[in-house]
XYZ file of C-alpha atoms in Angstrom:
382
model
C 58.743 46.119 133.530
C 58.975 43.100 131.276
C 59.754 45.374 128.318
C 62.574 47.074 130.280
C 64.296 43.760 131.067
C 63.935 42.731 127.434
C 65.734 45.893 126.258
C 68.446 45.466 128.925
C 69.137 41.847 127.949
C 69.334 42.757 124.270
C 71.842 45.596 124.996
C 74.030 43.305 127.085
C 73.934 40.654 124.345
C 75.031 43.199 121.716
C 77.900 44.504 123.900
C 79.171 40.995 124.684
C 79.028 40.100 121.001
C 80.940 43.286 120.089
C 83.584 42.503 122.725
C 84.167 39.012 121.340
C 84.379 40.362 117.780
C 86.954 43.025 118.763
C 88.897 40.564 120.953
C 89.075 38.150 118.019
C 89.821 40.547 115.167
C 91.599 43.513 116.871
C 92.907 42.402 120.299
C 95.378 45.305 120.388
C 92.479 47.730 120.774
C 91.784 46.314 124.201
C 95.329 46.858 125.441
C 95.911 50.239 127.089
C 98.828 52.044 125.484
C 99.140 49.331 122.860
C 100.943 50.253 119.655
C 103.016 48.662 116.951
C 106.606 49.372 116.016
C 107.770 50.112 112.500
C 108.365 46.380 112.062
C 104.804 45.596 113.175
C 105.771 44.344 116.645
C 103.096 44.846 119.291
C 104.365 47.109 122.074
C 102.968 48.769 125.178
C 103.874 52.432 125.685
C 103.141 54.834 128.526
C 100.553 57.445 127.645
C 101.858 60.906 126.790
C 101.560 63.279 129.779
C 99.005 66.064 129.516
C 101.554 68.743 130.532
C 105.194 68.892 131.630
C 106.102 65.521 133.145
C 106.594 65.543 136.894
C 109.991 64.195 138.046
C 109.948 60.697 139.430
C 110.063 60.415 143.226
C 113.663 60.737 144.410
C 114.847 62.238 141.122
C 117.521 64.961 141.140
C 116.802 66.057 137.576
C 115.700 69.549 138.649
C 118.979 70.120 140.532
C 121.009 68.846 137.579
C 119.144 71.050 135.101
C 119.690 74.091 137.322
C 123.424 73.605 137.940
C 124.780 71.771 134.894
C 124.782 74.678 132.382
C 127.201 76.623 134.630
C 129.739 73.752 134.761
C 132.300 73.985 131.968
C 135.020 71.805 130.513
C 138.575 73.169 130.616
C 141.257 72.117 128.156
C 144.824 73.282 128.685
C 148.028 72.974 126.706
C 151.647 73.778 127.461
C 154.917 73.320 125.657
C 157.273 70.827 127.292
C 160.898 70.322 126.286
C 163.070 67.343 127.078
C 165.247 68.136 130.124
C 168.403 67.413 128.078
C 167.291 69.084 124.857
C 170.048 71.726 125.178
C 172.797 69.140 125.686
C 175.020 69.046 122.520
C 175.571 65.287 122.845
C 171.815 64.714 123.182
C 171.238 66.818 120.064
C 174.009 64.946 118.213
C 172.363 61.550 118.795
C 168.676 62.495 118.814
C 168.545 65.800 116.980
C 166.618 68.866 118.041
C 163.495 67.444 119.622
C 161.760 70.812 119.976
C 158.904 71.482 122.341
C 156.148 68.913 122.716
C 152.578 70.029 123.389
C 151.134 68.560 126.577
C 147.350 68.641 127.010
C 145.376 68.732 130.229
C 141.732 68.318 131.111
C 139.549 69.566 133.931
C 136.304 71.272 134.810
C 135.228 74.651 136.139
C 132.195 76.513 137.459
C 130.878 79.871 136.210
C 130.084 81.862 139.329
C 129.454 85.335 137.915
C 127.758 86.795 134.814
C 130.966 88.806 134.432
C 132.694 85.587 133.341
C 134.567 84.547 136.481
C 135.196 80.809 136.729
C 136.304 78.782 139.755
C 138.530 75.774 139.173
C 141.515 73.991 140.704
C 145.006 75.449 140.568
C 146.411 72.100 139.486
C 144.101 72.129 136.436
C 145.627 75.317 134.979
C 149.071 75.410 136.613
C 151.790 76.090 134.048
C 149.352 76.181 131.125
C 150.229 78.273 128.073
C 146.690 78.204 126.695
C 143.351 77.584 128.405
C 140.148 76.911 126.470
C 136.731 76.745 128.118
C 133.816 74.852 126.541
C 130.260 75.518 127.698
C 127.378 73.050 127.600
C 125.860 75.001 124.683
C 129.074 74.236 122.717
C 130.397 77.797 122.874
C 134.163 78.045 123.315
C 136.344 80.821 124.671
C 139.946 81.447 125.616
C 140.311 82.020 129.344
C 142.873 84.113 131.186
C 144.072 83.430 134.704
C 143.055 86.173 137.138
C 144.939 84.579 140.028
C 145.747 81.346 141.799
C 146.003 80.188 145.393
C 148.136 77.034 145.641
C 147.534 76.845 149.412
C 143.899 75.885 148.733
C 144.439 74.569 145.178
C 142.004 77.119 143.736
C 142.275 79.320 140.660
C 140.125 82.094 139.211
C 139.699 82.340 135.420
C 137.781 84.827 133.297
C 136.154 84.523 129.893
C 134.559 87.176 127.688
C 131.140 85.854 126.582
C 127.596 87.167 126.824
C 124.550 85.546 128.426
C 126.524 83.182 130.613
C 124.758 80.619 132.795
C 125.682 81.221 136.438
C 125.524 78.779 139.329
C 123.798 79.695 142.589
C 126.098 79.608 145.626
C 124.930 77.595 148.627
C 125.984 77.658 152.284
C 128.514 74.902 152.863
C 128.546 75.658 156.600
C 125.026 74.200 156.805
C 125.906 70.879 155.160
C 125.434 67.788 157.292
C 126.792 64.262 156.998
C 124.225 62.224 155.088
C 122.993 65.064 152.861
C 122.534 64.095 149.211
C 124.905 65.802 146.755
C 125.663 65.685 143.033
C 129.099 65.894 141.403
C 129.128 67.523 137.946
C 132.148 67.571 135.660
C 133.818 66.099 132.592
C 135.477 62.837 133.702
C 138.049 61.398 131.292
C 136.791 63.854 128.644
C 133.676 61.777 127.882
C 131.415 64.834 128.271
C 129.501 66.419 131.097
C 128.475 63.799 133.642
C 126.347 63.945 136.790
C 126.904 61.464 139.632
C 125.152 61.315 142.984
C 126.081 60.387 146.532
C 126.004 61.740 150.044
C 128.217 63.860 152.248
C 130.388 61.208 153.880
C 132.292 63.506 156.258
C 133.002 67.175 156.905
C 136.157 69.027 157.874
C 138.550 66.419 156.510
C 142.141 67.538 157.069
C 145.682 66.236 157.508
C 145.518 64.561 154.088
C 148.670 66.221 152.763
C 146.845 67.665 149.731
C 146.816 71.393 150.516
C 148.187 73.742 153.148
C 144.663 74.670 154.243
C 142.475 71.581 154.361
C 138.819 71.585 155.311
C 137.381 69.169 152.787
C 133.869 67.897 152.196
C 134.156 64.142 151.689
C 131.637 62.481 149.383
C 131.021 59.096 147.806
C 129.629 60.648 144.609
C 131.835 59.294 141.820
C 134.670 61.740 141.035
C 137.228 60.799 138.391
C 140.127 62.474 136.544
C 138.642 65.396 134.609
C 136.158 66.176 137.401
C 138.742 68.397 139.120
C 137.401 71.935 139.388
C 133.820 70.796 138.813
C 130.799 71.406 141.003
C 129.517 69.621 144.071
C 125.890 70.742 144.430
C 123.029 69.996 146.806
C 119.583 68.665 145.848
C 118.475 72.227 145.062
C 121.266 72.711 142.513
C 123.214 75.159 144.704
C 127.018 75.042 144.723
C 128.452 73.556 147.911
C 132.017 72.772 146.884
C 134.676 72.521 144.167
C 135.696 68.913 143.499
C 139.453 68.659 143.855
C 140.827 65.225 144.742
C 140.082 61.543 145.143
C 141.561 58.687 147.108
C 142.244 55.899 144.643
C 144.497 52.914 144.147
C 143.443 52.469 140.526
C 143.225 56.051 139.273
C 139.415 55.903 139.189
C 136.692 56.516 141.730
C 136.632 54.356 144.852
C 133.908 56.292 146.629
C 136.221 58.681 148.478
C 136.293 62.130 146.935
C 137.077 65.550 148.373
C 135.682 68.995 147.608
C 136.732 72.453 148.780
C 133.797 74.154 150.569
C 132.215 77.085 148.740
C 132.834 79.238 151.838
C 136.589 78.846 151.271
C 136.193 79.433 147.536
C 134.331 82.724 148.125
C 137.119 83.979 150.393
C 139.752 83.120 147.785
C 137.673 84.707 145.014
C 137.249 87.979 146.902
C 140.918 88.158 147.852
C 142.218 87.510 144.349
C 139.794 89.817 142.537
C 140.088 92.636 145.097
C 143.763 92.454 146.091
C 145.371 90.216 143.497
C 146.194 87.685 146.200
C 144.679 85.990 149.228
C 145.534 87.776 152.475
C 145.309 85.484 155.501
C 145.420 86.073 159.211
C 148.393 85.152 161.422
C 148.803 85.366 165.191
C 152.379 84.153 165.807
C 152.026 80.996 167.898
C 153.425 77.478 167.889
C 150.438 75.102 168.194
C 150.447 71.401 168.980
C 147.847 68.678 169.210
C 146.563 68.399 172.767
C 147.861 65.258 174.464
C 147.698 64.088 178.095
C 151.464 64.511 178.333
C 151.429 68.147 177.163
C 148.404 68.922 179.316
C 150.231 67.572 182.356
C 153.430 69.418 181.458
C 151.664 72.788 181.275
C 149.223 72.031 184.078
C 145.990 72.448 182.120
C 142.816 70.428 182.535
C 141.431 70.437 179.004
C 140.048 67.512 177.051
C 139.936 69.159 173.609
C 141.408 72.117 171.769
C 144.881 73.082 170.551
C 147.656 73.680 173.065
C 150.076 76.551 172.465
C 153.674 75.583 173.237
C 155.289 78.810 172.017
C 154.296 82.431 171.487
C 156.257 84.814 169.261
C 157.506 87.799 171.215
C 155.614 90.978 170.267
C 153.439 88.949 167.875
C 149.647 89.456 167.688
C 148.921 86.631 170.162
C 151.547 87.858 172.655
C 150.186 91.382 172.498
C 146.711 90.045 173.312
C 148.027 88.197 176.387
C 148.291 84.643 175.108
C 150.836 82.443 176.898
C 152.525 79.070 176.366
C 150.297 76.404 177.892
C 147.052 78.090 176.816
C 144.593 75.789 175.050
C 142.621 77.473 172.269
C 139.123 75.978 172.146
C 137.302 78.560 170.003
C 138.185 81.144 167.356
C 135.551 83.764 166.521
C 132.890 81.574 168.108
C 133.801 78.414 166.164
C 135.296 75.415 167.973
C 138.772 74.189 167.032
C 139.721 70.591 167.754
C 143.095 70.199 166.069
C 145.984 72.176 164.606
C 144.575 72.050 161.070
C 141.271 73.565 162.202
C 143.136 76.298 164.105
C 145.266 77.084 161.046
C 142.160 77.360 158.846
C 140.245 79.448 161.384
C 143.105 81.903 161.918
C 143.781 82.187 158.179
C 140.131 83.173 157.622
C 140.436 86.154 159.998
C 140.852 89.602 158.526
C 144.228 91.161 159.443
C 143.884 94.158 161.734
C 140.349 93.282 162.816
C 140.084 91.958 166.385
C 138.604 88.500 166.869
C 137.674 86.681 170.107
C 139.766 83.645 171.086
C 138.390 81.429 173.851
C 141.319 79.979 175.783
C 141.468 77.477 178.611
C 144.180 78.415 181.071
C 144.702 76.129 184.054
C 141.284 75.459 185.575
C 139.602 78.528 184.090
C 138.549 80.004 180.767
C 139.802 83.311 179.373
C 138.585 85.245 176.332
C 141.266 87.194 174.479
C 140.768 89.770 171.755
C 143.490 89.114 169.169
C 144.186 91.455 166.261
C 145.717 89.183 163.577
C 148.592 90.241 161.384
C 149.188 89.249 157.763
C 150.351 85.669 157.336
C 153.948 85.626 156.012
C 154.713 83.813 152.798
C 155.481 80.079 153.182
C 159.190 80.712 152.764
C 159.232 83.111 155.725
C 156.541 81.636 157.924
C 158.123 79.735 160.787
C 154.997 79.912 162.949
C 151.236 79.830 162.347
């Protein structure tokens, strides 16, 4: 036993002595992750991971990696002449000014391996040339397949192989508070990813488009982001960024995106028919107010009151009357005129859809077969 303790004490003495020698001569050896820079400065570095590094808690890097390659930068140019360039007196004093090239910048989203790209109409409107730049630095001339100014959407097409394609999400399942990422090319600095939440849904009456059903987000959106992607934490497309509210020209935390459900409808209409065909029922709707409710003798607290019905129009043929309050269209509630306009426009002409109507003290369900919405110049009713 005595011999065992003697060996133990000698081993401890040797280890302690070795520790003091190393601590005195090479203290860096005792520091985990210790290293020296090229200038000989002692630094501490994290150890290299054994495999692929796991994302930090709360990181959206996986979503960004999945969606970002399908988001492109769009550069446009068009020739602009001075409004008085043909005036002889203007030419006498200033000479022939000629056409000046005007450049534009925006973003877009590749949604099909066939080369279809979703962007905003205002990004490509009036452009003579459109060039698309991918994240892998490939460039291609794009042609406009069609535009829909009523939703501010446009469909482009490029001819390239092995295109990255974004995965479409379900914008109808978004909820206020959900985390989202905005991807685009703000101010032309290069592709940028910003994060935020869904601040509101169904924003309308903003005076931006004819059909407004915006996703509002506080993810930073700036000039150049128009036409870019709003994606969820899984990297799936939820909307096309289109507008911001700003007093300075930059982001103030109020941005708007067109839901992907609307974008899909526009895409199908333009590619299939060359235009977007929308439903129309021939009524004159108004916001429900206590005064109108009393005038028409209805006891409804929400919905859209109909103050006029076009004779022999789709609504009249289905039995709709002035004073009816539309509360649902195809099973979806409508709370204001903008929501009714959007819901009716989404209906397929010629295909009957159920309209839930409050009439007096009771509820009536009407089967309305929508017609084709007239062009804005001819449309006096919705």
